[in-house]
Coordinates of C-alpha atoms (C1' of nucleotides) in Angstrom, one line a residue:
Chain T
X1 CA 0.0 0.0 0.0
X2 CA 2.7 2.4 1.1
X3 CA 4.8 1.4 -1.9
X4 CA 1.9 1.9 -4.2
X5 CA 1.5 5.5 -3.0
X6 CA 5.2 6.2 -3.3
X7 CA 5.0 5.0 -6.9
X8 CA 2.0 7.2 -7.6
X9 CA 3.7 10.3 -6.1
X10 CA 6.8 9.5 -8.0
X11 CA 4.9 9.4 -11.3
X12 CA 3.2 12.7 -10.4
X13 CA 6.5 14.3 -9.5
X14 CA 8.0 13.2 -12.8
X15 CA 5.1 14.6 -14.7
X16 CA 5.5 18.0 -12.9
X17 CA 9.1 18.0 -13.9
X18 CA 8.1 17.4 -17.6
X19 CA 5.6 20.3 -17.3
X20 CA 8.3 22.5 -16.0
X21 CA 6.6 23.1 -12.6
X22 CA 9.4 21.4 -10.8
X23 CA 13.1 21.9 -11.7
X24 CA 14.5 18.8 -13.5
X25 CA 17.3 18.2 -11.0
X26 CA 15.1 18.3 -7.9
X27 CA 15.4 14.9 -6.1
X28 CA 12.1 13.4 -5.2
X29 CA 12.7 12.2 -1.6
X30 CA 9.2 10.8 -1.2
X31 CA 8.2 10.0 2.3
X32 CA 4.8 8.4 3.1
X33 CA 3.7 7.8 6.6
X34 CA 0.7 6.2 8.2
X35 CA -1.4 8.9 9.7
X36 CA -1.9 9.4 13.4
X37 CA -5.4 10.9 13.0
X38 CA -8.0 9.0 10.9
X39 CA -9.4 12.2 9.7
X40 CA -6.2 12.5 7.7
X41 CA -6.8 9.3 5.9
X42 CA -4.7 6.1 6.1
X43 CA -1.4 7.5 4.7
X44 CA 0.0 11.0 4.2
X45 CA 2.9 12.5 2.4
X46 CA 4.7 15.8 3.0
X47 CA 6.1 15.9 -0.5
X48 CA 4.5 19.2 -1.4
X49 CA 6.0 20.8 1.7
X50 CA 9.5 19.6 0.9
X51 CA 9.3 20.6 -2.7
X52 CA 7.8 24.0 -2.1
X53 CA 11.1 25.7 -1.8
X54 CA 13.0 24.2 -4.8
X55 CA 9.8 24.8 -6.9
X56 CA 9.4 28.3 -5.7
X57 CA 5.7 27.7 -5.2
X58 CA 3.3 27.7 -2.3
X59 CA 3.0 24.2 -0.7
X60 CA -0.8 24.0 -1.2
X61 CA -0.6 25.0 -4.8
X62 CA 2.1 22.4 -5.4
X63 CA 0.0 19.8 -3.6
X64 CA -2.9 20.5 -6.0
X65 CA -0.6 20.1 -9.0
X66 CA 0.7 16.8 -7.6
X67 CA -2.8 15.5 -6.9
X68 CA -3.9 16.5 -10.4
X69 CA -1.0 14.6 -11.8
X70 CA -1.6 11.4 -9.7
X71 CA -2.3 8.4 -11.9
X72 CA -5.6 6.6 -11.2
X73 CA -5.4 3.6 -8.9
X74 CA -8.0 1.4 -7.6
X75 CA -6.4 1.0 -4.2
X76 CA -7.0 4.7 -3.4
X77 CA -10.5 5.8 -2.6
X78 CA -9.9 9.4 -2.0
X79 CA -7.1 12.0 -1.9
X80 CA -7.2 15.2 0.1
X81 CA -5.0 18.2 0.6
X82 CA -4.9 19.3 4.2
X83 CA -3.2 21.6 6.6
X84 CA -0.1 23.4 5.3
X85 CA 0.0 21.1 2.2
X86 CA -0.1 17.5 3.3
X87 CA -1.5 15.0 0.8
X88 CA -3.7 12.5 2.5
X89 CA -4.6 9.2 1.0
X90 CA -7.7 7.2 1.9
X91 CA -7.3 3.5 1.0
X92 CA -10.1 1.5 -0.6
X93 CA -11.4 -1.1 1.8
X94 CA -10.6 -4.0 -0.6
X95 CA -7.1 -2.8 -0.9
X96 CA -6.6 -2.7 2.8
X97 CA -8.0 -6.2 3.2
X98 CA -5.5 -7.6 0.8
X99 CA -3.1 -7.8 3.8
X100 CA -5.1 -10.7 5.1
X101 CA -4.4 -13.2 2.3
X102 CA -0.8 -12.0 2.0
X103 CA -0.3 -12.8 5.7
X104 CA -2.0 -16.1 5.5
X105 CA -0.1 -17.1 2.4
X106 CA 3.3 -16.1 3.9
X107 CA 2.7 -17.6 7.3
X108 CA 5.8 -17.7 9.4
X109 CA 7.7 -15.8 6.7
X110 CA 5.4 -12.7 6.8
X111 CA 7.5 -9.8 7.8
X112 CA 10.7 -11.4 6.8
X113 CA 12.8 -10.0 4.0
X114 CA 16.0 -10.6 2.0
X115 CA 17.3 -7.1 2.3
X116 CA 20.4 -8.3 4.1
X117 CA 21.3 -10.3 1.0
X118 CA 23.0 -13.0 3.0
X119 CA 25.7 -10.7 4.2
X120 CA 27.7 -12.1 7.1
X121 CA 27.0 -10.3 10.4
X122 CA 28.5 -11.0 13.7
X123 CA 26.8 -10.0 17.0
X124 CA 29.0 -10.3 20.1
X125 CA 27.0 -10.1 23.3
X126 CA 27.0 -11.1 27.0
X127 CA 30.7 -11.9 26.9
X128 CA 30.8 -12.3 30.7
X129 CA 34.0 -13.4 32.3
X130 CA 33.6 -16.8 34.0
X131 CA 33.9 -15.5 37.5
X132 CA 30.3 -15.9 38.7
X133 CA 26.7 -16.4 37.7
X134 CA 25.3 -14.0 35.1
X135 CA 23.6 -10.9 36.5
X136 CA 20.7 -8.8 35.4
X137 CA 22.9 -6.6 33.3
X138 CA 24.1 -9.7 31.4
X139 CA 20.4 -10.6 31.1
X140 CA 19.6 -7.3 29.4
X141 CA 22.5 -7.8 27.1
X142 CA 21.4 -11.4 26.3
X143 CA 17.8 -10.3 25.6
X144 CA 18.8 -7.3 23.4
X145 CA 21.6 -9.1 21.6
X146 CA 19.5 -12.2 20.9
X147 CA 16.5 -10.1 19.6
X148 CA 18.9 -8.2 17.4
X149 CA 20.2 -11.5 16.0
X150 CA 16.6 -12.6 15.3
X151 CA 15.8 -9.3 13.7
X152 CA 18.9 -9.5 11.5
X153 CA 18.1 -13.1 10.5
X154 CA 14.5 -12.1 9.7
X155 CA 15.9 -9.4 7.3
X156 CA 18.1 -11.7 5.4
X157 CA 21.5 -11.5 7.2
X158 CA 23.7 -14.5 7.9
X159 CA 24.2 -14.1 11.7
X160 CA 26.9 -15.4 13.9
X161 CA 26.3 -15.1 17.7
X162 CA 29.6 -14.8 19.5
X163 CA 30.5 -14.9 23.2
X164 CA 34.0 -13.6 24.1
X165 CA 35.6 -14.3 27.4
X166 CA 38.8 -13.8 29.3
X167 CA 39.9 -17.0 30.7
X168 CA 43.4 -15.9 31.9
X169 CA 43.5 -12.4 33.3
X170 CA 43.7 -11.0 36.8
X171 CA 40.1 -11.6 37.6
X172 CA 40.5 -15.3 36.8
X173 CA 43.5 -15.5 39.0
X174 CA 41.4 -14.0 41.7
X175 CA 38.7 -16.5 41.1
X176 CA 41.2 -19.3 41.4
X177 CA 42.5 -17.9 44.7
X178 CA 39.0 -17.7 46.1
X179 CA 38.1 -21.2 45.2
X180 CA 41.4 -22.4 46.6
X181 CA 40.7 -20.6 49.9
X182 CA 37.4 -22.5 50.0
X183 CA 39.1 -25.8 49.2
X184 CA 41.4 -25.1 52.1
X185 CA 38.3 -24.7 54.3
X186 CA 38.4 -20.9 54.7
X187 CA 35.2 -18.8 54.6
X188 CA 34.9 -15.2 53.3
X189 CA 34.8 -14.0 56.9
X190 CA 38.3 -15.4 57.6
X191 CA 41.2 -13.0 57.9
X192 CA 43.2 -15.1 55.5
X193 CA 40.5 -14.8 52.7
X194 CA 42.1 -13.3 49.5
X195 CA 41.8 -9.5 49.6
X196 CA 39.7 -9.1 46.5
X197 CA 38.3 -12.6 46.6
X198 CA 34.9 -13.5 45.4
X199 CA 32.5 -14.0 48.3
X200 CA 29.4 -15.5 46.7
X201 CA 28.0 -18.8 47.8
X202 CA 28.8 -20.3 44.4
X203 CA 32.5 -20.3 45.3
X204 CA 31.8 -23.0 47.9
X205 CA 30.0 -25.0 45.3
X206 CA 32.9 -24.9 42.9
X207 CA 35.3 -25.9 45.7
X208 CA 33.1 -28.8 46.7
X209 CA 32.8 -30.1 43.1
X210 CA 36.6 -29.8 42.7
X211 CA 37.2 -31.8 45.8
X212 CA 34.7 -34.4 44.8
X213 CA 36.5 -34.9 41.5
X214 CA 33.6 -34.0 39.4
X215 CA 34.0 -33.8 35.6
X216 CA 32.8 -30.6 34.0
X217 CA 32.1 -30.3 30.3
X218 CA 31.8 -26.7 29.0
X219 CA 32.2 -25.4 25.5
X220 CA 34.7 -27.9 24.0
X221 CA 36.7 -28.7 27.1
X222 CA 36.4 -31.3 29.8
X223 CA 38.0 -30.8 33.2
X224 CA 38.1 -33.0 36.2
X225 CA 38.6 -31.8 39.7
X226 CA 41.1 -33.2 42.1
X227 CA 41.7 -33.0 45.8
X228 CA 45.0 -31.1 45.5
X229 CA 44.5 -27.7 47.2
X230 CA 48.0 -26.6 46.2
X231 CA 47.5 -27.0 42.4
X232 CA 46.3 -23.5 41.6
X233 CA 46.4 -24.1 37.8
X234 CA 44.2 -27.1 38.2
X235 CA 41.8 -25.1 40.4
X236 CA 41.7 -22.3 37.9
X237 CA 40.9 -24.6 35.0
X238 CA 38.3 -26.3 36.9
X239 CA 36.7 -23.1 38.2
X240 CA 36.6 -21.6 34.7
X241 CA 35.0 -24.6 33.3
X242 CA 32.5 -24.9 36.1
X243 CA 31.3 -21.3 35.8
X244 CA 31.2 -21.4 32.1
X245 CA 28.9 -24.4 32.4
X246 CA 26.8 -22.4 34.9
X247 CA 26.5 -19.5 32.6
X248 CA 25.6 -21.8 29.7
X249 CA 22.8 -23.2 31.8
X250 CA 21.5 -19.7 32.6
X251 CA 21.6 -18.8 29.0
X252 CA 19.9 -22.0 28.0
X253 CA 17.1 -21.3 30.5
X254 CA 16.9 -17.9 28.9
X255 CA 16.6 -19.4 25.4
X256 CA 19.9 -18.0 24.1
X257 CA 22.5 -20.0 22.3
X258 CA 25.8 -19.0 20.8
X259 CA 27.6 -20.2 17.7
X260 CA 31.1 -19.3 18.8
X261 CA 32.8 -19.0 22.2
X262 CA 36.0 -17.0 21.7
X263 CA 38.8 -17.2 24.3
X264 CA 40.9 -14.3 25.0
X265 CA 43.8 -16.6 25.8
X266 CA 43.7 -17.9 22.2
X267 CA 44.8 -14.5 20.9
X268 CA 48.0 -14.9 22.8
X269 CA 48.4 -18.6 22.0
X270 CA 47.9 -18.0 18.3
X271 CA 50.3 -15.1 18.2
X272 CA 47.6 -12.6 17.2
X273 CA 48.5 -10.2 20.0
X274 CA 52.1 -10.2 19.0
X275 CA 51.2 -9.7 15.4
X276 CA 49.0 -6.8 16.3
X277 CA 51.8 -5.2 18.4
X278 CA 54.2 -5.6 15.5
X279 CA 51.8 -4.0 13.1
X280 CA 51.2 -1.0 15.3
X281 CA 54.9 -0.5 16.0
X282 CA 55.8 -1.0 12.3
X283 CA 53.1 1.5 11.4
X284 CA 54.9 4.1 13.5
X285 CA 51.9 4.8 15.7
X286 CA 53.7 4.0 19.0
X287 CA 56.2 5.5 21.2
X288 CA 58.1 4.7 24.5
X289 CA 57.6 6.8 27.6
X290 CA 58.0 6.1 31.3
X291 CA 59.2 2.6 30.4
X292 CA 55.9 1.7 28.7
X293 CA 54.9 1.5 25.1
X294 CA 52.0 3.9 24.1
X295 CA 49.7 3.9 21.2
X296 CA 49.0 7.3 19.7
X297 CA 45.2 6.8 19.7
X298 CA 44.8 10.6 19.7
X299 CA 45.7 10.5 16.0
X300 CA 42.4 8.6 15.6
X301 CA 40.0 10.6 17.7
X302 CA 40.8 9.5 21.2
X303 CA 41.2 12.2 23.8
X304 CA 44.5 10.8 25.1
X305 CA 47.1 8.2 24.1
X306 CA 46.9 4.8 25.7
X307 CA 49.4 2.4 27.1
X308 CA 49.5 -0.8 25.2
X309 CA 52.5 -2.5 26.8
X310 CA 53.0 -2.0 30.5
X311 CA 56.3 -1.3 32.3
X312 CA 56.3 -4.9 33.5
X313 CA 56.1 -6.1 29.9
X314 CA 52.5 -7.3 29.9
X315 CA 49.8 -5.9 27.6
X316 CA 46.9 -3.8 28.7
X317 CA 43.5 -5.2 28.2
X318 CA 42.8 -3.0 25.2
X319 CA 45.5 -4.6 23.0
X320 CA 43.9 -8.1 22.9
X321 CA 40.6 -6.2 22.2
X322 CA 42.1 -4.7 19.1
X323 CA 43.6 -8.1 18.1
X324 CA 40.3 -9.7 18.6
X325 CA 38.5 -7.2 16.4
X326 CA 41.1 -7.5 13.7
X327 CA 40.4 -11.2 13.8
X328 CA 36.7 -10.6 13.4
X329 CA 37.4 -8.4 10.4
X330 CA 39.7 -11.1 8.9
X331 CA 37.0 -13.7 9.4
X332 CA 35.0 -11.7 6.8
X333 CA 32.4 -9.9 8.9
X334 CA 31.7 -6.6 7.2
X335 CA 29.2 -5.8 9.9
X336 CA 30.0 -6.5 13.5
X337 CA 27.8 -5.4 16.3
X338 CA 29.0 -5.4 19.9
X339 CA 26.3 -5.4 22.5
X340 CA 27.8 -4.3 25.8
X341 CA 27.0 -2.5 29.1
X342 CA 27.4 1.2 28.9
X343 CA 30.1 1.0 31.5
X344 CA 32.3 -0.2 28.6
X345 CA 31.7 2.8 26.5
X346 CA 35.2 4.1 26.8
X347 CA 36.4 1.1 24.8
X348 CA 34.5 2.1 21.8
X349 CA 36.8 5.0 20.7
X350 CA 39.8 3.1 21.8
X351 CA 39.1 -0.1 19.9
X352 CA 38.2 1.8 16.8
X353 CA 41.3 4.0 17.1
X354 CA 43.4 0.9 17.5
X355 CA 41.9 -0.7 14.4
X356 CA 42.5 2.5 12.4
X357 CA 46.1 2.5 13.5
X358 CA 46.5 -0.9 11.9
X359 CA 45.8 0.6 8.5
X360 CA 44.3 -2.5 7.1
X361 CA 41.4 -0.8 5.4
X362 CA 38.9 -1.2 8.2
X363 CA 36.2 1.5 7.8
X364 CA 36.3 4.3 10.4
X365 CA 33.1 3.7 12.3
X366 CA 33.7 -0.1 12.4
X367 CA 32.5 -2.0 14.5
X368 CA 29.0 -1.0 15.5
X369 CA 28.1 -0.8 19.2
X370 CA 24.8 -1.1 21.0
X371 CA 25.3 -0.1 24.6
X372 CA 22.7 -0.7 27.2
X373 CA 22.3 1.2 30.5
X374 CA 22.2 -0.2 33.9
X375 CA 19.3 -2.3 35.2
X376 CA 17.8 -1.6 38.6
X377 CA 15.7 -4.4 40.2
X378 CA 12.9 -3.5 42.5
X379 CA 10.4 -5.4 44.6
X380 CA 7.6 -3.7 46.5
X381 CA 9.1 -0.4 45.4
X382 CA 12.5 -1.2 47.1
X383 CA 15.7 -1.8 45.3
X384 CA 16.9 -5.4 45.4
X385 CA 20.7 -5.7 45.4
X386 CA 21.5 -9.1 46.8
X387 CA 21.0 -12.7 45.8
X388 CA 21.7 -15.8 47.8
X389 CA 23.9 -17.4 45.3
X390 CA 26.0 -14.5 44.1
X391 CA 25.9 -12.4 47.2
X392 CA 26.5 -8.9 45.8
X393 CA 24.1 -8.8 42.8
X394 CA 20.9 -10.1 41.4
X395 CA 21.4 -13.0 39.0
X396 CA 19.7 -13.6 35.8
X397 CA 18.7 -17.0 37.2
X398 CA 16.9 -15.3 40.1
X399 CA 14.7 -13.4 37.6
X400 CA 14.0 -16.4 35.4
X401 CA 13.0 -18.5 38.4
X402 CA 10.8 -15.9 39.8
X403 CA 9.1 -14.2 36.9
X404 CA 9.6 -16.7 34.1
X405 CA 11.5 -16.6 30.9
X406 CA 8.9 -14.8 28.8
X407 CA 8.4 -11.9 31.1
X408 CA 12.1 -11.5 31.8
X409 CA 13.0 -11.5 28.1
X410 CA 10.3 -9.1 27.2
X411 CA 11.0 -6.7 30.0
X412 CA 14.7 -6.6 29.3
X413 CA 14.3 -6.1 25.6
X414 CA 11.2 -3.9 25.4
X415 CA 12.9 -0.6 26.3
X416 CA 15.5 1.4 24.5
X417 CA 18.9 0.2 25.3
X418 CA 20.2 3.6 26.1
X419 CA 17.7 4.4 28.8
X420 CA 18.1 3.1 32.3
X421 CA 15.8 0.3 33.2
X422 CA 13.9 -0.5 36.3
X423 CA 12.9 -4.1 36.4
X424 CA 9.8 -4.2 38.7
X425 CA 9.5 -7.8 39.9
X426 CA 6.0 -7.3 41.1
X427 CA 4.9 -6.0 37.7
X428 CA 6.7 -8.7 35.8
X429 CA 5.0 -11.4 38.0
X430 CA 1.6 -9.9 37.9
X431 CA -0.8 -11.9 35.8
X432 CA -2.9 -8.9 35.1
X433 CA -3.6 -6.1 32.7
X434 CA -0.6 -4.2 34.0
X435 CA 1.7 -6.7 32.5
X436 CA 2.5 -6.1 28.8
X437 CA 3.7 -9.6 28.2
X438 CA 0.4 -11.2 29.2
X439 CA -1.5 -8.5 27.3
X440 CA 0.1 -9.6 24.1
X441 CA 0.0 -13.3 24.8
X442 CA -3.6 -13.0 25.8
X443 CA -4.5 -11.5 22.4
X444 CA -2.9 -14.6 20.8
X445 CA -4.7 -17.0 23.1
X446 CA -7.9 -15.3 22.4
X447 CA -7.7 -15.9 18.7
X448 CA -6.8 -19.5 19.4
X449 CA -9.8 -19.8 21.6
X450 CA -12.0 -18.4 18.9
X451 CA -10.7 -20.9 16.4
X452 CA -11.4 -23.7 18.9
X453 CA -14.9 -22.4 19.3
X454 CA -15.4 -22.3 15.6
X455 CA -14.3 -26.0 15.4
X456 CA -16.6 -27.1 18.2
X457 CA -19.6 -25.3 16.8
X458 CA -19.1 -27.1 13.5
X459 CA -18.3 -23.7 11.9
X460 CA -14.7 -24.4 11.1
X461 CA -12.9 -21.8 9.1
X462 CA -13.6 -21.9 5.4
X463 CA -10.6 -20.3 3.8
X464 CA -12.0 -19.8 0.3
X465 CA -15.2 -18.3 1.6
X466 CA -13.3 -16.0 3.9
X467 CA -11.1 -14.8 1.1
X468 CA -14.1 -14.1 -1.1
X469 CA -15.7 -11.8 1.4
X470 CA -12.9 -9.7 2.8
X471 CA -14.7 -6.6 1.7
X472 CA -17.1 -7.3 4.6
X473 CA -14.4 -6.3 7.0
X474 CA -15.5 -2.7 6.9
X475 CA -15.8 -1.5 10.5
X476 CA -13.5 1.1 11.8
X477 CA -11.9 -1.4 14.2
X478 CA -11.3 -4.0 11.5
X479 CA -9.7 -1.4 9.2
X480 CA -7.5 -0.1 12.0
X481 CA -6.4 -3.7 12.7
X482 CA -5.7 -4.4 9.1
X483 CA -3.7 -1.2 8.7
X484 CA -1.7 -2.2 11.7
X485 CA -1.0 -5.7 10.3
X486 CA 0.2 -4.1 7.0
X487 CA 2.8 -2.1 8.9
X488 CA 4.5 -5.1 10.4
X489 CA 7.2 -5.8 7.7
X490 CA 8.2 -2.2 7.9
X491 CA 8.6 -2.3 11.6
X492 CA 10.8 -5.4 11.4
X493 CA 13.0 -3.8 8.7
X494 CA 13.4 -0.6 10.7
X495 CA 14.0 -2.3 14.0
X496 CA 16.8 -4.3 12.4
X497 CA 18.3 -1.3 10.7
X498 CA 18.3 0.9 13.7
X499 CA 19.3 -2.0 16.0
X500 CA 16.3 -1.3 18.2
X501 CA 14.4 -4.4 19.2
X502 CA 12.1 -2.4 21.5
X503 CA 10.3 -1.2 18.4
X504 CA 9.0 -4.7 17.9
X505 CA 7.8 -4.8 21.5
X506 CA 6.0 -1.5 21.0
X507 CA 4.4 -2.7 17.8
X508 CA 3.1 -5.8 19.5
X509 CA 1.6 -3.8 22.3
X510 CA -0.2 -1.7 19.7
X511 CA -1.3 -4.7 17.6
X512 CA -2.6 -6.4 20.7
X513 CA -4.5 -3.3 21.7
X514 CA -6.1 -3.0 18.2
X515 CA -7.0 -6.6 18.4
X516 CA -8.6 -6.4 21.8
X517 CA -10.6 -3.3 20.7
X518 CA -11.8 -5.1 17.6
X519 CA -12.6 -8.2 19.6
X520 CA -14.9 -6.3 21.9
X521 CA -16.5 -4.3 19.2
X522 CA -17.0 -6.9 16.5
X523 CA -18.5 -10.4 17.1
X524 CA -16.8 -13.0 15.0
X525 CA -19.1 -16.1 15.6
X526 CA -22.1 -14.8 13.7
X527 CA -24.5 -16.9 11.7
X528 CA -23.7 -15.1 8.4
X529 CA -21.2 -17.6 6.9
X530 CA -19.6 -15.0 4.6
X531 CA -19.1 -12.4 7.3
X532 CA -17.9 -15.0 9.9
X533 CA -15.3 -16.5 7.7
X534 CA -14.0 -13.1 6.7
X535 CA -13.6 -12.2 10.3
X536 CA -12.0 -15.6 11.2
X537 CA -9.5 -14.9 8.4
X538 CA -8.7 -11.6 10.0
X539 CA -8.3 -13.3 13.4
X540 CA -5.9 -15.8 11.9
X541 CA -3.9 -13.1 10.2
X542 CA -3.6 -11.3 13.5
X543 CA -2.6 -14.5 15.3
X544 CA 0.1 -15.1 12.7
X545 CA 1.6 -11.6 13.1
X546 CA 1.5 -11.9 16.9
X547 CA 3.3 -15.2 16.7
X548 CA 5.9 -13.9 14.3
X549 CA 6.5 -10.8 16.4
X550 CA 6.7 -12.7 19.7
X551 CA 9.1 -15.1 18.1
X552 CA 11.4 -12.2 17.2
X553 CA 11.4 -11.3 20.9
X554 CA 12.1 -14.9 21.9
X555 CA 8.8 -15.0 23.8
X556 CA 6.3 -17.9 23.5
X557 CA 2.8 -17.5 22.0
X558 CA 0.6 -19.7 24.2
X559 CA -2.6 -21.2 22.8
X560 CA -4.5 -20.7 26.0
X561 CA -4.0 -18.8 29.2
Chain A
rG1 C1' 37.1 19.0 35.9
rC2 C1' 36.7 16.2 31.0
rG3 C1' 33.9 12.5 28.0
rC4 C1' 29.5 9.4 26.8
rU5 C1' 24.4 9.1 27.8
rC6 C1' 19.5 10.2 29.5
rA7 C1' 15.4 13.9 31.0
rU8 C1' 8.1 13.5 27.8
rA9 C1' 1.2 13.0 32.4
rG10 C1' 1.7 11.7 39.8
rC11 C1' 4.3 6.5 38.1
rU12 C1' 6.4 3.2 34.0
rC13 C1' 7.1 4.2 29.0
rA14 C1' 5.6 5.5 23.2
rA15 C1' 6.0 9.0 19.4
rC16 C1' 8.2 5.5 12.8
rC17 C1' 15.8 9.1 9.2
rG18 C1' 11.5 17.0 11.8
rG19 C1' 5.3 16.9 10.1
rA20 C1' -0.8 18.2 11.4
rU21 C1' -4.5 18.4 18.0
rA22 C1' 2.5 14.7 21.9
rG23 C1' 0.0 8.8 22.6
rA24 C1' -0.6 4.0 25.8
rG25 C1' -0.7 1.5 30.5
rC26 C1' -0.7 2.0 35.9
rA27 C1' -2.7 5.0 39.8
rA28 C1' -7.9 8.2 40.3
rC29 C1' -13.1 8.5 38.8
rG30 C1' -17.6 6.5 35.9
rG31 C1' -19.5 2.5 32.9
rC32 C1' -19.5 -2.9 30.1
rC33 C1' -19.8 -10.2 31.6
rU34 C1' -27.6 -14.8 30.2
rU35 C1' -23.3 -13.5 23.6
rC36 C1' -16.5 -15.8 20.7
rU37 C1' -11.3 -16.0 27.4
rA38 C1' -13.2 -9.4 31.9
rA39 C1' -5.3 -11.4 32.0
rG40 C1' -10.4 -7.7 28.1
rC41 C1' -13.2 -3.2 26.4
rC42 C1' -15.4 2.0 26.6
rG43 C1' -15.4 6.8 28.8
rU44 C1' -13.6 11.1 32.2
rA45 C1' -9.5 13.6 34.1
rG46 C1' -4.3 14.4 33.8
rG47 C1' 1.3 18.1 29.6
rU48 C1' 4.8 25.1 29.0
rU49 C1' 8.1 17.5 26.3
rG50 C1' 14.0 19.8 32.6
rC51 C1' 15.4 25.4 31.5
rA52 C1' 17.1 29.3 27.9
rG53 C1' 18.3 30.4 23.1
rG54 C1' 19.0 29.0 17.7
rU55 C1' 18.0 26.6 12.7
rU56 C1' 13.2 25.5 9.8
rC57 C1' 7.2 26.5 6.2
rA58 C1' 7.2 22.9 10.5
rA59 C1' 11.2 21.0 16.6
rG60 C1' 9.8 16.2 22.0
rU61 C1' 13.0 15.1 17.6
rC62 C1' 18.5 18.9 14.8
rC63 C1' 22.4 22.8 16.9
rU64 C1' 24.5 25.8 21.3
rG65 C1' 24.5 26.8 26.5
rC66 C1' 22.7 25.6 31.3
rU67 C1' 20.4 22.3 35.3
rG68 C1' 19.7 17.4 37.1
rG69 C1' 20.4 11.7 37.1
rG70 C1' 23.5 7.4 35.3
rC71 C1' 28.2 5.6 33.5
rG72 C1' 33.2 6.2 32.4
rC73 C1' 37.9 8.9 32.9
rG74 C1' 44.6 3.3 36.2
rC75 C1' 50.6 0.8 33.2
rC76 C1' 42.4 -2.9 36.3
rA77 C1' 39.3 -6.1 32.7

RNA sequence: GCGCUCAUAGCUCAACCGGAUAGAGCAACGGCCUUCUAAGCCGUAGGUUGCAGGUUCAAGUCCUGCUGGGCGCGCCA
C-alpha cells in the first residue's frame, strides 16, 4: 500500500518536472507515513512541503498540482489536501483487506525480507567473564543481543552469535584464589581470605565439586577436579569450566545460544596479540615513555594516548581487544555489532582507534556498538541488590526462576537500550492487565480460543469463503487492525536497521491493543457464513503476526491462558 | 574537571531518518460479563516534552548553552 502510494507520487512528480513546474534536478525524496489521525486518511505525504522551496511555489498550490498529476489507482479511494499542504490518502477497503491473504499465504515468513542479501553479520554479546553467575545486566545484554540477531536473521542476514571471554586475566587469578581458599576450608569471613576474593556462595559449590573430583564439560573442554589444594592451575581450569557451564545453563534457560565462544587466551596462543603489536609498531603509531609503550590513539579521535605495553612487559586489556576485532574483520564480517553494558563505552573509541592505526582498510566507524544502560531491580518499590547465590548482585537466574523466561526477556528487551531500566519484579510477575507480556500473549490466546470455538460449533474456518468476502471487513476497528497488520514488515525492517528491538515490542503492544478493541466491538461467531469467515480470516492473520513478532522477541505464543 | 548518555502526564514508558491536536498502560473517577477467554473493552480527568536560546514552512525530535540523574575517565578487565 505504502509502496503503491510512493509509486503514484513518483509518477506525479516526474510529470510535474516534464511540465516545468518542478526543476528537473530536484530529487524526489518521497516520504509516506501512516497517519496518526484517521481524519487524515490512512497514509499521508509531506512531498508538497519539501518541494515547495525548490519549486518556488506555495505548498498547497504544489500539492494541488501533484494530486492532479496522480495516476488513477483502484487502491486509493480518495485523496485530500490538508493543513499546510499534506496530501492525504484514503485506502479503498478492498485494498486494505489484501493484507489478510498476504499474511495467511506467507505464514511464518510474513515480515521477513531478504534485504540483508545473505551478508555475514557477527553479533557479540553477553561476553561475561567466567567469575560468577550471570547478573541482570548480562540478562539485558542477552535479551537485546538475541533479539537483534533474530531481527537480522529475519531481514536476510547471515548471523553469527559470539561470546568472548577472558579465561586468563587477573580476575580469573582472583577466582582461582577464592576457590582455593574454600578448598582449604576458609570462609569469606576469615582474615586469610584473599583480599579481592569473590565471596558469593557459588565459590563454595565450585570448591566442593573440585574436591569431589567432578568432571565438567563446558564449550569444547572437559575438566576433572582433584583434591589437591596446592595446584592453583588445576583449580583455575576447573573453576573456569565450572562457571562457564553455569552460565551456559543460565543462557539455556533464557533461550539464548551462541555459535562461537571465543577465548581471549587464544589470541596470545595463536600469536595474534604479538602480530597486532608488531603491526602497530611498524606503522609508526607507537612511542616509548615512562618505560611503557604507548599507542598514539589521539591520531584517531581518542582524547588521550593509551598504554599498550606496561612497564612490566605485559599488555593492557585493550590490546587483545584490538587483536580480537582484527580477527573478526579477517573472518569476513563486514558488519560487527558489539552489545555491551554502557560502563564499557570508553572502549568504543579506543578499539576503533586501535583498528584504524593498523591501517588494514577497516572503515572508520567499524564496528557498531549497541550499549545498554544499567538495570535496577525493585520489589515492592524497594531496590533489590542481593542474591543468595552471588551475594552482591541479582542474578539472571533469580529473575527467570521468579518471573519466568517470557516476562524476563520481554521486560529486558522492550525498552530502548540507552535508557536506564527499572525491572519491577511485582509487575513482571503480575498476571494482570498491567503486564504487557500477558497483554500480548492474551491476544494470541484469544484468537486460538476463537478458532477452537469455531471448530466445536461445526463452523470451522472456510478459507475460500473467507477470502471471497474480505470486503465485509468494513468496521473502523477492523480497518485499523488491518492497517496495523500491514505495517509489520516495515517495523521489522526498521528495528533491524536501527538495531532497536524495542520497536517490535512496542508494535506488538499496539497490535494487541487494536485486536482487543476489535474483539470487543465486533463479534466473530455470527451466523452469516460470509461475514464470519472473513472475520475468522482476520483473526488468523492477527494471530500469525502476533506469533511472528513474539518469536522475534524470543517470547512464547501460548494457545491458551 | 573532562567525555559518553539520558530527561516526555503523579508512576512506567511510546511517538516511525522533523510533520498536522505529543500517545498508551498503571494509579484516580464512571460504565460494560444470560453472547466468541473481563489477563479484556469503553469513557472522564491528567502536559509550558528539565530550563534558555537558535535553525526550519514545521522541533519532543536537529544545533548551542545551562540544570539534574546514570556511567566512564589506572601501566584494572
